[in-house]
């Protein structure tokens, strides 16, 4: 067996095992729901950045997408694909970090959970940039299982990191995170929004934008419909969701137009070469 074949096999096994571990520990197959973990530190009424409870349903989609990717990359025909070599260990690292984050939350280690989710966000950003570097648009499977999975994961974690920070600071007695008007919450949302805008500008892909908007909208719903009420936080979340989706639409259109123009140029060149051959 060549060294590259062995490396590919090791990578694929590591991805499958880490994803399996993350899903097993997630509570998707049973266990304490996230809003009830750590004494309710992540509940819908815990802080001014806590999303309404239904927002956490996106975790089920993310875990199922990770499982689908893990199984797909095990298919022999996918073993040596450059895309998997570029993102495989990033997916594995994100799954491992997610499992560690879940253990911290279940053990009421909220400060540690924030550190872990920041590292997770960094890993996902690097992995997403690698996805965006590939020269071609990709097959439908690649778009759904790679772009879609990593994008959803990144978009949600961008918002979840902000909520995690609020949960940690509220737990240590910083009342600004659990009371109106929630000015620190607004500033934190803006930072999360800037990260989401970088993602939108860099990739022009819908998955991270939709996941980010999903989290922001449910933060807005929570702050308008439940205590602690924070209209400023709610309004900021809605504005950021609209801006992220708008920038993504703009970049997506630009990227699609550029791809079409390149295809047209290559097509014209090919037709010209064929005409030249015929003329000869």
XYZ file of C-alpha atoms in Angstrom:
280
model
C 0.000 0.000 0.000
C 1.395 3.396 -0.998
C 1.928 6.026 1.696
C -0.747 8.298 0.219
C -3.291 5.460 0.234
C -2.486 4.725 3.867
C -2.814 8.412 4.763
C -6.184 8.597 3.020
C -7.421 5.531 4.880
C -6.309 6.914 8.243
C -7.974 10.258 7.525
C -11.268 8.669 6.527
C -11.345 6.483 9.646
C -10.544 9.434 11.917
C -13.336 11.492 10.341
C -15.841 8.664 10.791
C -14.861 7.997 14.418
C -14.851 11.635 15.529
C -18.212 12.318 13.907
C -19.662 9.191 15.515
C -18.345 10.342 18.900
C -19.802 13.829 18.498
C -23.219 12.491 17.511
C -23.239 9.955 20.347
C -22.456 12.622 22.922
C -24.738 15.263 21.433
C -27.983 14.119 22.968
C -29.416 13.534 19.503
C -29.819 9.893 20.504
C -31.045 10.838 23.982
C -29.777 12.825 26.941
C -30.206 16.290 28.425
C -31.495 18.829 25.870
C -29.150 21.779 25.390
C -31.531 24.426 26.838
C -31.643 22.410 30.073
C -27.907 21.753 30.348
C -25.663 23.519 32.892
C -28.600 24.468 35.060
C -30.376 26.235 32.217
C -27.438 28.498 31.320
C -28.379 28.154 27.650
C -32.144 28.363 28.119
C -34.201 30.823 26.079
C -34.594 33.181 29.048
C -31.054 32.879 30.435
C -29.391 35.905 28.759
C -30.066 38.670 26.256
C -28.288 36.599 23.572
C -30.130 33.344 24.198
C -32.042 32.187 21.108
C -35.596 30.930 21.492
C -35.606 27.198 22.212
C -36.556 26.030 18.710
C -33.308 27.497 17.349
C -31.375 24.537 18.754
C -33.190 22.232 16.326
C -30.512 23.161 13.792
C -28.075 20.949 15.708
C -30.017 17.896 14.521
C -29.591 19.022 10.904
C -25.878 19.659 11.418
C -25.265 16.279 13.053
C -27.176 14.446 10.327
C -25.179 16.337 7.698
C -21.924 15.397 9.432
C -22.972 11.742 9.481
C -23.842 11.916 5.777
C -20.438 13.433 4.995
C -18.597 10.894 7.154
C -20.296 8.013 5.362
C -19.813 9.525 1.914
C -16.082 10.107 2.359
C -15.742 6.410 3.281
C -16.856 5.394 -0.228
C -13.759 4.008 -2.008
C -14.175 6.341 -4.999
C -13.869 9.351 -2.651
C -10.691 8.211 -0.885
C -8.151 10.222 -2.858
C -10.265 13.248 -3.754
C -8.314 16.492 -3.165
C -11.361 18.094 -1.566
C -11.495 15.482 1.211
C -7.769 15.789 1.732
C -8.229 19.544 2.142
C -11.156 19.487 4.581
C -11.228 16.015 6.143
C -9.075 16.734 9.171
C -10.871 20.034 9.651
C -14.174 18.178 9.874
C -12.629 15.670 12.271
C -11.182 18.415 14.480
C -14.515 20.239 14.559
C -16.343 17.051 15.555
C -13.808 16.354 18.320
C -14.039 19.928 19.612
C -17.809 19.695 19.541
C -17.683 16.564 21.693
C -15.360 18.309 24.174
C -17.658 21.347 24.217
C -20.632 19.133 25.022
C -18.736 17.503 27.890
C -17.859 20.935 29.295
C -21.484 22.076 29.132
C -22.798 18.882 30.727
C -20.203 19.293 33.502
C -21.274 22.924 34.075
C -17.861 24.184 32.912
C -19.235 27.183 31.025
C -15.987 29.181 30.912
C -14.160 26.223 29.397
C -17.005 25.667 26.956
C -16.565 29.219 25.651
C -12.848 28.676 25.051
C -13.615 25.465 23.179
C -16.316 27.020 21.000
C -13.979 29.869 20.013
C -11.375 27.316 18.916
C -14.132 25.408 17.098
C -15.142 28.599 15.295
C -11.540 29.121 14.197
C -11.253 25.557 12.885
C -14.493 25.916 10.935
C -13.383 29.237 9.440
C -10.121 27.697 8.217
C -11.959 24.673 6.819
C -14.508 26.896 5.099
C -11.760 28.950 3.447
C -10.249 25.712 2.125
C -13.624 24.770 0.673
C -13.823 28.129 -1.078
C -10.341 27.749 -2.605
C -11.229 24.874 -4.881
C -11.071 26.017 -8.514
C -14.413 24.647 -9.668
C -17.945 24.806 -8.388
C -18.129 21.105 -7.537
C -20.622 18.307 -7.993
C -24.050 18.313 -6.382
C -22.783 15.877 -3.730
C -19.835 18.157 -2.936
C -22.054 21.231 -2.737
C -24.572 19.541 -0.433
C -22.293 17.397 1.750
C -19.215 19.630 1.937
C -20.282 23.228 1.280
C -23.643 22.650 2.956
C -22.403 20.765 6.004
C -19.436 22.988 6.796
C -21.427 26.115 5.962
C -24.339 25.288 8.261
C -21.949 24.304 11.025
C -19.923 27.515 10.689
C -22.943 29.795 10.454
C -24.582 28.384 13.562
C -21.384 28.275 15.636
C -20.781 31.963 14.809
C -24.017 32.817 16.624
C -23.638 30.100 19.266
C -20.232 31.478 20.298
C -21.842 34.849 21.066
C -24.598 33.145 23.081
C -21.960 31.061 24.882
C -20.046 34.194 25.894
C -23.217 35.702 27.300
C -24.006 32.488 29.206
C -20.541 32.443 30.753
C -20.555 36.103 31.824
C -24.102 35.832 33.179
C -23.062 32.774 35.192
C -20.292 34.745 36.909
C -22.682 37.533 37.880
C -22.384 40.125 35.119
C -25.985 41.364 35.169
C -25.646 43.310 31.912
C -26.027 40.005 30.100
C -29.338 39.122 31.686
C -31.023 42.518 31.872
C -32.236 45.149 29.425
C -31.075 47.081 27.463
C -28.263 44.598 26.807
C -25.704 47.009 25.318
C -22.852 44.450 25.715
C -25.081 41.986 23.897
C -25.508 44.375 20.977
C -21.742 44.839 20.706
C -21.156 41.088 20.840
C -23.744 40.519 18.114
C -21.974 43.073 15.941
C -18.693 41.162 16.323
C -20.481 37.918 15.384
C -22.047 39.764 12.453
C -18.631 40.894 11.219
C -17.432 37.284 11.244
C -20.543 36.273 9.305
C -19.941 39.093 6.813
C -16.387 37.850 6.255
C -17.828 34.415 5.547
C -20.402 35.883 3.159
C -17.837 38.010 1.347
C -15.245 35.224 1.126
C -17.551 32.483 -0.079
C -20.862 33.853 -1.302
C -22.429 30.591 -0.165
C -25.922 30.228 1.200
C -25.486 27.583 3.909
C -23.492 29.697 6.409
C -25.665 32.738 5.751
C -28.897 30.801 6.332
C -27.575 29.229 9.548
C -26.363 32.580 10.857
C -29.654 34.258 9.981
C -31.541 31.394 11.626
C -29.719 31.947 14.913
C -30.037 35.744 14.760
C -33.756 35.649 14.008
C -34.431 33.353 16.950
C -32.409 35.625 19.225
C -34.675 38.455 18.056
C -37.783 36.366 18.698
C -36.561 35.502 22.178
C -35.836 39.109 23.106
C -39.176 40.347 21.831
C -41.358 37.573 23.240
C -39.615 36.442 26.433
C -37.765 37.867 29.399
C -35.221 39.316 29.532
C -36.722 41.733 27.008
C -34.090 43.590 24.980
C -35.555 45.380 21.931
C -32.136 46.793 21.014
C -30.626 43.311 20.829
C -33.625 42.053 18.848
C -33.431 44.892 16.329
C -29.660 44.458 15.920
C -30.101 40.729 15.316
C -32.703 41.327 12.591
C -30.600 43.984 10.855
C -27.525 41.744 10.905
C -29.506 38.791 9.521
C -30.752 40.920 6.619
C -27.288 42.340 5.900
C -25.606 38.913 5.954
C -28.215 37.478 3.583
C -27.948 40.541 1.322
C -24.154 40.404 1.073
C -24.327 36.667 0.424
C -26.840 37.201 -2.398
C -24.595 39.853 -3.939
C -21.454 37.720 -3.747
C -23.296 34.616 -4.920
C -24.537 36.468 -7.991
C -21.056 37.834 -8.702
C -19.502 34.389 -8.331
C -22.135 32.776 -10.551
C -21.684 35.449 -13.230
C -17.906 35.062 -13.159
C -18.208 31.282 -13.510
C -20.598 31.673 -16.454
C -18.233 34.134 -18.147
C -15.298 31.757 -17.738
C -17.359 28.916 -19.152
C -18.293 31.120 -22.103
C -14.692 32.058 -22.772
C -13.570 28.436 -22.635
C -16.473 27.423 -24.855
C -15.603 30.087 -27.453
C -11.974 28.997 -27.395
C -12.923 25.361 -27.904
C -15.248 26.222 -30.795
C -12.508 28.362 -32.350
C -10.026 25.496 -32.100
C -12.508 23.137 -33.730
C -13.124 25.579 -36.605
C -9.373 25.924 -37.087
C -9.004 22.159 -37.319
C -11.772 21.957 -39.911
C -10.267 24.791 -41.961
C -6.941 22.998 -42.075
